[in-house]
Short mmCIF file of C-alpha atoms in Angstrom, two decimals:
data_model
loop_
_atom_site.label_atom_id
_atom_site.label_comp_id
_atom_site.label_asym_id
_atom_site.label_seq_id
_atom_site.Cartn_x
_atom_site.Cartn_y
_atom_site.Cartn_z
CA UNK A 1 -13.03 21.95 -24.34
CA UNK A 2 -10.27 21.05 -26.95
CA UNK A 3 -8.36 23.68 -25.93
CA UNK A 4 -8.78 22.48 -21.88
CA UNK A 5 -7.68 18.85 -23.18
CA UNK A 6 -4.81 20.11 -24.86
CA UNK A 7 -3.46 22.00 -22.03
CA UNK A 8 -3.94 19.14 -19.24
CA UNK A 9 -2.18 16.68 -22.13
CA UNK A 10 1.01 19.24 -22.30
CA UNK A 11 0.66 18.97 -17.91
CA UNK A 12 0.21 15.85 -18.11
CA UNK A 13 3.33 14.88 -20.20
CA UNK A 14 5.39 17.31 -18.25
CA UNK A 15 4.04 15.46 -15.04
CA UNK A 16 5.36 11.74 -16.61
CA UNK A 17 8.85 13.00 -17.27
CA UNK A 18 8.86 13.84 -13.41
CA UNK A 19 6.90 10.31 -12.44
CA UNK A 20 9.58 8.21 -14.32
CA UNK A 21 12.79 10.56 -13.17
CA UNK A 22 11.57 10.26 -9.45
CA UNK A 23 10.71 6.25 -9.85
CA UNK A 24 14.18 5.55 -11.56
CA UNK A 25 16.22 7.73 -8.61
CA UNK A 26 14.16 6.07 -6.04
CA UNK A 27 14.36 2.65 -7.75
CA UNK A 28 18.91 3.11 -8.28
CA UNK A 29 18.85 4.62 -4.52
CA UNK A 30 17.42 1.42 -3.07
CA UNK A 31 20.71 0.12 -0.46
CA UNK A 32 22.26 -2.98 -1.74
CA UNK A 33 23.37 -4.23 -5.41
CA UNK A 34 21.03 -7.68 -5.92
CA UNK A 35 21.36 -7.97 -9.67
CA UNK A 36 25.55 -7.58 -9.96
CA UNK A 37 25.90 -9.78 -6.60
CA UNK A 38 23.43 -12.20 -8.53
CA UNK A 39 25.80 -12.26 -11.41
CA UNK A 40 28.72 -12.57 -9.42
CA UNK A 41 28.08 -15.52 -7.32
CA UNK A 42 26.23 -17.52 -9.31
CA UNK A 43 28.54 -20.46 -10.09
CA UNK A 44 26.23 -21.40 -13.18
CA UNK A 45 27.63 -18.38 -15.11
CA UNK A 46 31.40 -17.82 -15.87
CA UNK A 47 32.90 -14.61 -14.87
CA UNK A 48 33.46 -13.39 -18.37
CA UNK A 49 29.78 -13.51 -19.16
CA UNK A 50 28.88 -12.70 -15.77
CA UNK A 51 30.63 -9.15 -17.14
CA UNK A 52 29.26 -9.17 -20.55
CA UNK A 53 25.30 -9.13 -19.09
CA UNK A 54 26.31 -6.32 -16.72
CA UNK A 55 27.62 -4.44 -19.60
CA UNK A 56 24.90 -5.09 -21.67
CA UNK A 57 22.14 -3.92 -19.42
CA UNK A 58 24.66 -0.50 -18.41
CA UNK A 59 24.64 -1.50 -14.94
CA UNK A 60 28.69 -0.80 -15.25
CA UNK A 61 27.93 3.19 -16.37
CA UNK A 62 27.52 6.08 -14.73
CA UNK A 63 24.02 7.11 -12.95
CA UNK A 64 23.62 9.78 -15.11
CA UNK A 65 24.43 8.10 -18.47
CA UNK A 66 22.06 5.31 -17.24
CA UNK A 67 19.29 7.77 -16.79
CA UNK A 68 19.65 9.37 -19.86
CA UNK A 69 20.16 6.22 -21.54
CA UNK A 70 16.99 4.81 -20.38
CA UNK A 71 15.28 7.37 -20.95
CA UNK A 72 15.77 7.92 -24.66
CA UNK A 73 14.81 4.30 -24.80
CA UNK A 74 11.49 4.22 -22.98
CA UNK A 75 10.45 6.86 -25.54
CA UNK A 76 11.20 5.21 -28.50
CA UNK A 77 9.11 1.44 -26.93
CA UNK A 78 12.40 -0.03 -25.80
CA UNK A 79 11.97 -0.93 -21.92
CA UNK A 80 15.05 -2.84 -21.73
CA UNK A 81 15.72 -6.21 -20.59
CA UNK A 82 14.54 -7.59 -16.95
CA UNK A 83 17.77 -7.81 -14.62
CA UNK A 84 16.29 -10.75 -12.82
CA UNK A 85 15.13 -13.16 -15.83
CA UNK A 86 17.37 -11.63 -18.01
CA UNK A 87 17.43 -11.90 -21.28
CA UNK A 88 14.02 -12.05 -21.06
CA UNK A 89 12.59 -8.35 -22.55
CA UNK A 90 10.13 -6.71 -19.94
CA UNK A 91 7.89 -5.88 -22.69
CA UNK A 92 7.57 -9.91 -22.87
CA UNK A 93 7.17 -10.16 -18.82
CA UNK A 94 4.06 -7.47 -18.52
CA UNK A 95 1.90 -8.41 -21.58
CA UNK A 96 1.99 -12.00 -20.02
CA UNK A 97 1.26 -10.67 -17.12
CA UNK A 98 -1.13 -7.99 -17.52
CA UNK A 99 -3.97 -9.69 -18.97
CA UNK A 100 -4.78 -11.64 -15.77
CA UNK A 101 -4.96 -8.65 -13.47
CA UNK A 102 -6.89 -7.07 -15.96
CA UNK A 103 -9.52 -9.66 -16.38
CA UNK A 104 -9.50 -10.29 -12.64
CA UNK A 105 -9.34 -6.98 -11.16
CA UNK A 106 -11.84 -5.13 -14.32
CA UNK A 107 -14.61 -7.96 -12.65
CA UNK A 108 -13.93 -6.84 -8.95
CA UNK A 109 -14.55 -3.16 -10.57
CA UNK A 110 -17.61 -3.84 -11.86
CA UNK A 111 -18.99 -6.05 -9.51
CA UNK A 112 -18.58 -3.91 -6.36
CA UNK A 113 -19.26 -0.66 -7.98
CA UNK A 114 -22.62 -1.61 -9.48
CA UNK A 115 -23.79 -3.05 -6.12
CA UNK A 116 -22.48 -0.77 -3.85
CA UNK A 117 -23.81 2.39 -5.77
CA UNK A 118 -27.25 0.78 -5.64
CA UNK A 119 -27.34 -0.38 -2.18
CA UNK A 120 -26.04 2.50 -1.09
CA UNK A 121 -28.68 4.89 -3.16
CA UNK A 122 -31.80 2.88 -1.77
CA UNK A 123 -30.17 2.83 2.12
CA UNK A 124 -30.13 6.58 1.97
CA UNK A 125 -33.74 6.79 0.12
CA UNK A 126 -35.01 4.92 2.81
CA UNK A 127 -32.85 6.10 5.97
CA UNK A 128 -34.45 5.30 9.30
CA UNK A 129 -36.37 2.05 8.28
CA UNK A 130 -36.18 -1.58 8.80
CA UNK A 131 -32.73 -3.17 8.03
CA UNK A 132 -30.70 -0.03 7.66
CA UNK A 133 -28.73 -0.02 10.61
CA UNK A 134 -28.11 -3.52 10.47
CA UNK A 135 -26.83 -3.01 6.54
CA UNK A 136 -24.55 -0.21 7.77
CA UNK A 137 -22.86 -1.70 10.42
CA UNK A 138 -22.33 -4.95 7.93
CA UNK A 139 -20.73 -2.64 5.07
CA UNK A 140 -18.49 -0.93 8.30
CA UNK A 141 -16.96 -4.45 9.91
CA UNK A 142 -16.62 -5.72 6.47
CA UNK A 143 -14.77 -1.99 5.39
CA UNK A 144 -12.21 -2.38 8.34
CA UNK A 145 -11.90 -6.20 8.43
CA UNK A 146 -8.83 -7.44 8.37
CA UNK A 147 -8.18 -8.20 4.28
CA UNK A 148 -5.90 -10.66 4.66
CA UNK A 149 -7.38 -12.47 7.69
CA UNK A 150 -10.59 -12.30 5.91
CA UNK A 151 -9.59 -13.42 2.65
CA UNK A 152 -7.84 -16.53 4.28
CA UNK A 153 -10.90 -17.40 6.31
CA UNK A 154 -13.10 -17.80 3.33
CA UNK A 155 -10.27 -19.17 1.70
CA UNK A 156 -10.49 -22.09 4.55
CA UNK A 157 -14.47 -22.40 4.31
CA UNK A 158 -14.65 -22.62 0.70
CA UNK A 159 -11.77 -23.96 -0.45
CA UNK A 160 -10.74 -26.59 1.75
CA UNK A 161 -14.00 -27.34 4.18
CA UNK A 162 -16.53 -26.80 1.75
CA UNK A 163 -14.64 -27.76 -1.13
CA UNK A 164 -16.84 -25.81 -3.89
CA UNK A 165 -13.75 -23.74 -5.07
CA UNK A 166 -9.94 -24.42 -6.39
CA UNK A 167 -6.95 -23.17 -4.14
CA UNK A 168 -4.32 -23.19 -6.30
CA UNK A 169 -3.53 -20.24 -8.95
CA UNK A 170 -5.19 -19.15 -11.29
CA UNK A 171 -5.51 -22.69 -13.78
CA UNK A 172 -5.74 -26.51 -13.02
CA UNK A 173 -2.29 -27.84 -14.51
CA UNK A 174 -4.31 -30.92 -15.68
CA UNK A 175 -6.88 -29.11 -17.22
CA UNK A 176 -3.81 -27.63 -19.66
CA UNK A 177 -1.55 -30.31 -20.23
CA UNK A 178 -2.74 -30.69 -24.17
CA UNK A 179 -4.21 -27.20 -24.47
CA UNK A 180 -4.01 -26.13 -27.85
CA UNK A 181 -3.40 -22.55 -26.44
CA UNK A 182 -1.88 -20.52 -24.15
CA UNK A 183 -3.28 -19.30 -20.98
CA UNK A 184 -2.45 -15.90 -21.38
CA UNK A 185 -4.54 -16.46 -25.30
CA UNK A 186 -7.55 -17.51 -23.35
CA UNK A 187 -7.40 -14.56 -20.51
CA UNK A 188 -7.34 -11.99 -23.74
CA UNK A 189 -10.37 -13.59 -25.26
CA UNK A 190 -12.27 -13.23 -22.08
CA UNK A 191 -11.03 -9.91 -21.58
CA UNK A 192 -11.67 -8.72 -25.38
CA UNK A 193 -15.86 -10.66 -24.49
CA UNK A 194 -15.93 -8.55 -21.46
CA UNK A 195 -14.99 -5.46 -22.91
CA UNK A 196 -17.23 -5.16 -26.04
CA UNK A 197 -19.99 -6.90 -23.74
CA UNK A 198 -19.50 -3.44 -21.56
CA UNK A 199 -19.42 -1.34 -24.12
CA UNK A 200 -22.16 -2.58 -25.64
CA UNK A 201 -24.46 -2.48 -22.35
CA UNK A 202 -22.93 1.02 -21.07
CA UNK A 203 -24.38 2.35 -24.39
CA UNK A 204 -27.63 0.63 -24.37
CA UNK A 205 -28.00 1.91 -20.72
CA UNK A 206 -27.38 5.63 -21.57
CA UNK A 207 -29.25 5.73 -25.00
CA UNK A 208 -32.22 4.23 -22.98
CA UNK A 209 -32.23 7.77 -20.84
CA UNK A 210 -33.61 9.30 -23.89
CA UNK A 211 -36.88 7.41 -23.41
CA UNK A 212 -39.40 9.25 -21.13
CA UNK A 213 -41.50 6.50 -20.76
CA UNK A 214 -40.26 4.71 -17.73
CA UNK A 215 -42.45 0.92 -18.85
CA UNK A 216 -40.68 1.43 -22.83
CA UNK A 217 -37.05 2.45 -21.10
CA UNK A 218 -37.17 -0.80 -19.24
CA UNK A 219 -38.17 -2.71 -21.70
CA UNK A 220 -35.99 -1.45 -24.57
CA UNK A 221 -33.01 -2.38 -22.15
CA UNK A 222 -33.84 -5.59 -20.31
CA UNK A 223 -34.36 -6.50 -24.53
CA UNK A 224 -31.19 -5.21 -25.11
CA UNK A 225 -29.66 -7.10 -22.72
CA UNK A 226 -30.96 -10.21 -23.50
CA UNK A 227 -30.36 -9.73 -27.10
CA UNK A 228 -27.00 -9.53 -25.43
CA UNK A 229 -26.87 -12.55 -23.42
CA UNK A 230 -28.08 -14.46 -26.61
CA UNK A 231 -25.17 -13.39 -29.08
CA UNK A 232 -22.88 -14.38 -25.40
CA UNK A 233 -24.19 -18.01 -25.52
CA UNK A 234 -24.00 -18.16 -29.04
CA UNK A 235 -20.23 -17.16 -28.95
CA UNK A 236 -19.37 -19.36 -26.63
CA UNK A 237 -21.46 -22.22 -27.39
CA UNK A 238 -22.25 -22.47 -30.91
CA UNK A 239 -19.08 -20.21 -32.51
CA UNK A 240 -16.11 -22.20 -32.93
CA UNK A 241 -13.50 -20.01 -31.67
CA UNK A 242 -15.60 -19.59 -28.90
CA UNK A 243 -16.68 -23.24 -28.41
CA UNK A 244 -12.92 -24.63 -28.49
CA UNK A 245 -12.20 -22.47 -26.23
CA UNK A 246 -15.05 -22.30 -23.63
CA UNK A 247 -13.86 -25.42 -21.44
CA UNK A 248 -10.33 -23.46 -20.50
CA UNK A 249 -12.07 -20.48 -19.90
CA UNK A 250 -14.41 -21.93 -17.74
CA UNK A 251 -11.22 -23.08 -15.68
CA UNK A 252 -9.89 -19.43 -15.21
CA UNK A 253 -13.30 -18.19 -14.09
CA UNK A 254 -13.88 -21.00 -11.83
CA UNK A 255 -10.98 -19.73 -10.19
CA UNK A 256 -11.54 -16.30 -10.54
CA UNK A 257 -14.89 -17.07 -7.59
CA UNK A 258 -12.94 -16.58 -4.92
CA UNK A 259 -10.96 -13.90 -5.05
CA UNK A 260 -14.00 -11.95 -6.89
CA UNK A 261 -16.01 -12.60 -3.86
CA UNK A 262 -13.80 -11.52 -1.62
CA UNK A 263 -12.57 -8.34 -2.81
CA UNK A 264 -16.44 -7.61 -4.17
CA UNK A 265 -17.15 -7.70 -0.26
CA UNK A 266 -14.70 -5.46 0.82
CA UNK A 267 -14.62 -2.81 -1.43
CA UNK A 268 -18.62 -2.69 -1.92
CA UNK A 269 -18.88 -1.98 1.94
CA UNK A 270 -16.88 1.12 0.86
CA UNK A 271 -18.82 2.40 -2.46
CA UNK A 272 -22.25 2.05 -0.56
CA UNK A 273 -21.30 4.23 2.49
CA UNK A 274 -19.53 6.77 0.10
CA UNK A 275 -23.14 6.78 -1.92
CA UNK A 276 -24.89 6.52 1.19
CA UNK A 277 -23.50 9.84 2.53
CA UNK A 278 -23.49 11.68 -0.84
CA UNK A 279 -26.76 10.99 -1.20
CA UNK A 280 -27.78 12.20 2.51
CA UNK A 281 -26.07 15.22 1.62
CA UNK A 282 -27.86 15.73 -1.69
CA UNK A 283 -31.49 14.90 -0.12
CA UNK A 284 -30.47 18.18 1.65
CA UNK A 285 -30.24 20.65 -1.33
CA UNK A 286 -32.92 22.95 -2.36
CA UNK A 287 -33.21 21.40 -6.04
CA UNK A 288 -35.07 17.84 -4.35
CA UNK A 289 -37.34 20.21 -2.34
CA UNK A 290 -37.93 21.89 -5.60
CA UNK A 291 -38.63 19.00 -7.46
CA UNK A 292 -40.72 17.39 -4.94
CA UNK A 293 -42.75 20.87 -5.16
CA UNK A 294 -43.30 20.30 -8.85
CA UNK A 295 -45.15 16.62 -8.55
CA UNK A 296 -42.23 14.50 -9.92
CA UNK A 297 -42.55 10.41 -8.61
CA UNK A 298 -40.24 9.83 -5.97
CA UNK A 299 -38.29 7.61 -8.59
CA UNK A 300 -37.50 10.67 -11.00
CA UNK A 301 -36.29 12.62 -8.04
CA UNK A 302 -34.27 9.58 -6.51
CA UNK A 303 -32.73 8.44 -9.61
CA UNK A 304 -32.84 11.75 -11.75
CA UNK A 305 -32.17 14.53 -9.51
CA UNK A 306 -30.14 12.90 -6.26
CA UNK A 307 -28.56 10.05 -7.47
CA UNK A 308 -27.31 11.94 -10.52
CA UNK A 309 -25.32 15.05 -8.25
CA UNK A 310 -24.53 12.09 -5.57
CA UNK A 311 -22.85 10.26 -8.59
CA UNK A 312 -19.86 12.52 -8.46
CA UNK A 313 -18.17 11.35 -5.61
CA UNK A 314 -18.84 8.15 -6.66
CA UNK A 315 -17.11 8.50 -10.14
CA UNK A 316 -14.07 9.86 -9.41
CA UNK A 317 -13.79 6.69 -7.17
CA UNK A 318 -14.36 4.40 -9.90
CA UNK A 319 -12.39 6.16 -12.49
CA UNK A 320 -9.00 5.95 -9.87
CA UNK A 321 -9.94 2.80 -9.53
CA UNK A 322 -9.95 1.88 -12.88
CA UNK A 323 -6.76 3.74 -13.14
CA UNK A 324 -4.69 2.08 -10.52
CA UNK A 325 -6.45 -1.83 -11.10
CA UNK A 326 -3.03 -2.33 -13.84
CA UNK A 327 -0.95 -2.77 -10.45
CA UNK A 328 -3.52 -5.09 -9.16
CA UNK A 329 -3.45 -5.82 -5.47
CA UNK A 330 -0.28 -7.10 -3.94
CA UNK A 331 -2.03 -8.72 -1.11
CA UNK A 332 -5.10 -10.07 -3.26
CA UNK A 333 -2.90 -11.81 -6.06
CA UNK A 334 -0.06 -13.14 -2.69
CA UNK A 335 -2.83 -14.87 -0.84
CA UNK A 336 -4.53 -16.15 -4.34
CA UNK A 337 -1.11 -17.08 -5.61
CA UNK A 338 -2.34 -14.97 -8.84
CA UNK A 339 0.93 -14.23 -10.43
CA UNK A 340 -0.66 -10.85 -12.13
CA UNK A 341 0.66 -7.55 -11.80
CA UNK A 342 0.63 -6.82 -8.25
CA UNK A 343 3.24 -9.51 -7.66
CA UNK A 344 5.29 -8.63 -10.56
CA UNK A 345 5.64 -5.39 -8.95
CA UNK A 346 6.89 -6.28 -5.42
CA UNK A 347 9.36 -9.04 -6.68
CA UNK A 348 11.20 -6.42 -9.42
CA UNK A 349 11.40 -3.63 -6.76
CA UNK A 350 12.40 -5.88 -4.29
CA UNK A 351 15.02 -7.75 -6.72
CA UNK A 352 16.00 -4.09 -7.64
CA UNK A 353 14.69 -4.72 -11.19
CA UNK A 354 14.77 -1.73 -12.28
CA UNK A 355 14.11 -1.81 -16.20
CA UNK A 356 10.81 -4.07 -15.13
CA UNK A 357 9.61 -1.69 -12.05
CA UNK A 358 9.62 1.28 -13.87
CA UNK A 359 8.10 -0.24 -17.12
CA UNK A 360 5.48 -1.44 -14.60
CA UNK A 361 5.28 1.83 -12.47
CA UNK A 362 4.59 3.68 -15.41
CA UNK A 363 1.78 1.87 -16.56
CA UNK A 364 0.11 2.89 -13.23
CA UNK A 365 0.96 6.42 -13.83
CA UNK A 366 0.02 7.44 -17.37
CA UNK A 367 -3.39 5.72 -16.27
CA UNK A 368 -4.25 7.47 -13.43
CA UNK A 369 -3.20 10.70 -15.07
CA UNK A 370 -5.57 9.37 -17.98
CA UNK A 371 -7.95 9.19 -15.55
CA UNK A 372 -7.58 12.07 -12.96
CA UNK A 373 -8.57 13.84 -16.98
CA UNK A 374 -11.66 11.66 -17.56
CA UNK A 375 -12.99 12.49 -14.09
CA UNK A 376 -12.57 16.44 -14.57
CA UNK A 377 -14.36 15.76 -18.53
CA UNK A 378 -17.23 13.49 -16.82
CA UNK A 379 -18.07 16.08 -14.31
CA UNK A 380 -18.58 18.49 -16.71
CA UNK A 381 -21.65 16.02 -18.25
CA UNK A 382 -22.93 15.10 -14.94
CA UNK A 383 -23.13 18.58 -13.21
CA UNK A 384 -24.22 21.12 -15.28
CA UNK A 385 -22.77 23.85 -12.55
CA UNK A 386 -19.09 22.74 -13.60
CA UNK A 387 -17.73 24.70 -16.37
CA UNK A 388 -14.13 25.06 -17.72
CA UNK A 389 -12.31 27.95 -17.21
CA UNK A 390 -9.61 30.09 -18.96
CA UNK A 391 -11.38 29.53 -22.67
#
């Protein structure tokens, strides 16, 4: 197994070098020159340090020696400066901007995955009865629909008819006019809550498969979560860096409904009909027939035997998913006015930023190599059949 790692880290580096060179060449072969003509005509900045900014971010070099140049730089940390809210750094830009995709976009994850693997498990246990017809063609319209049609139709109904949700961005100005912190401050608290709070239940969920007992397993974790919930409330509530700081996050997640909602809809249409069909396809092996044969409750076999093996599919989803969530969703975070990754990536390509696109780009890459390696170690834990080869 070390030796496996190892080897797919060394492929995996070699892959990056070729990620970045490719993004850069595609980025510098883009037609037009926005960032010099933005220099150059804007009356604001004299000529002389119109120059001096060109020269300072190489944009006056060679291709070659820019490449290079950049190059050494990303290595060492150094992304550069942003040509387009320059001299900003683009270090600066992306951690204020990656915490709110990440908060955002983690929820969606865990939201639609969780319901969509479940629905999807039970439609398939129970294929041919009551309701599952009408489920399926729900999850289908709702897996084509039109996202952002869709998105701006609810968007109408709840925001402005109904009025039970904000519209605009991701914080009520008023709200923050005498905020003692930052916005960005209070998205990494919530994010750093949500993270040990998943941690904490992912573990408590797979140490609870050690119990044969199915009444003790399901009491040992619905305890364990509400031992959970408890120290939440008392964080929030009764801790006082939570407490000062509960009323602003309250704010982001009352905006957060929306969008949540919406992409929750559309992309658990897709998990349960990708569990629905692994699992018809499972149902179909010999092993179910097998352990049918041997007496085992139709629970064990459902959620031991065929949801287990039906699982795969499933995961490698979720872990690209989880890979690719840093760039956000360009529509999702346009029509939400979320200014999150997503949008930071459309504006610097199409500003021809390139010190900002590629620092962004390659966030997006080294985590869905990361994760193209955590799928290939988790299959090797949730089918026994796997094993690696060449040790």
């Amino acid at each position: 197994m070390i030796r496996y790692i190892a080897r797919r880290t060394v492929q995996m580096f070699v892959l990056f070098i070729i990620f970045l060179t490719l993004t850069f060449l595609l980025l510098t072969a883009l037609p037009g020159d926005t960032v010099k003509q933005r220099f150059a005509t804007n009356p604001n900045i004299p000529p002389e340090a119109a120059q001096l900014a060109i020269e300072r971010l190489g944009l006056d070099k060679p291709l070659w020696e820019q490449y290079t140049s950049y190059m050494w730089n990303f290595f060492r940390g150094d992304f550069g400066f942003s040509f387009l809210q320059y001299p900003r750094p683009v270090s600066d830009i992306i951690l204020e901007r990656l915490p709110r995709t990440l908060v955002l976009f983690l929820t969606v994850l865990v939201s639609y995955y969780i319901l969509g693997f479940v629905a999807g498990k039970f439609i398939a246990w129970r294929r041919g009865r009551r309701g599952e017809h009408a489920i399926t063609i729900g999850s289908v319209f709702l897996y084509t629909v039109f996202y952002p049609w869709f998105a701006l139709m609810l968007i109408w109904f709840f925001a402005f008819y109904a009025d039970v949700v904000p519209i605009n961005k991701f914080l009520d100005p008023e709200e923050w006019v005498d905020a003692p912190f930052s916005s960005n401050h209070v998205f990494m608290v919530i994010f750093g809550v949500m993270l040990v709070a998943g941690i904490v239940a992912l573990t408590l969920w797979i140490l609870s498969r050690r119990i044969r007992d199915p009444a003790q397993r399901k009491r040992t974790v619905w305890m364990g979560y509400g031992a959970l919930a408890v120290v939440m409330l008392w964080f929030w509530y009764l801790s006082d860096f939570g407490s000062t700081r509960r009323l602003y996050a309250g704010d982001i997640l009352h905006h957060m409904i929306l969008p949540v909602v919406t992409i929750t809809l559309i992309s658990f249409a897709g998990i349960m009909l990708l569990t629905r069909s692994s699992m018809l396809e499972t149902m179909r092996e010999d092993f179910i027939l097998t352990a049918r044969a041997k007496g085992l409750a139709e629970k064990t076999v459902r959620d031991r035997h065929a949801a287990r093996t039906a699982l795969l599919p499933v995961t490698t989803s979720l872990v690209i998913a989880v890979a690719t969530v840093i760039d956000g969703g360009i529509i999702t975070e346009t029509v939400y006015s979320w200014p999150g990754m997503g949008e930071l990536l459309f504006t610097s390509v199409v500003g021809q930023d390139t010190n900002l696109a590629i620092a962004a780009f390659s966030f997006v890459g080294v985590m869905a190599m990361v994760g193209h390696l955590v799928v290939d170690i988790l299959y090797l834990f949730l089918d026994p059949r796997i094993r690696v080869t060449g040790e």
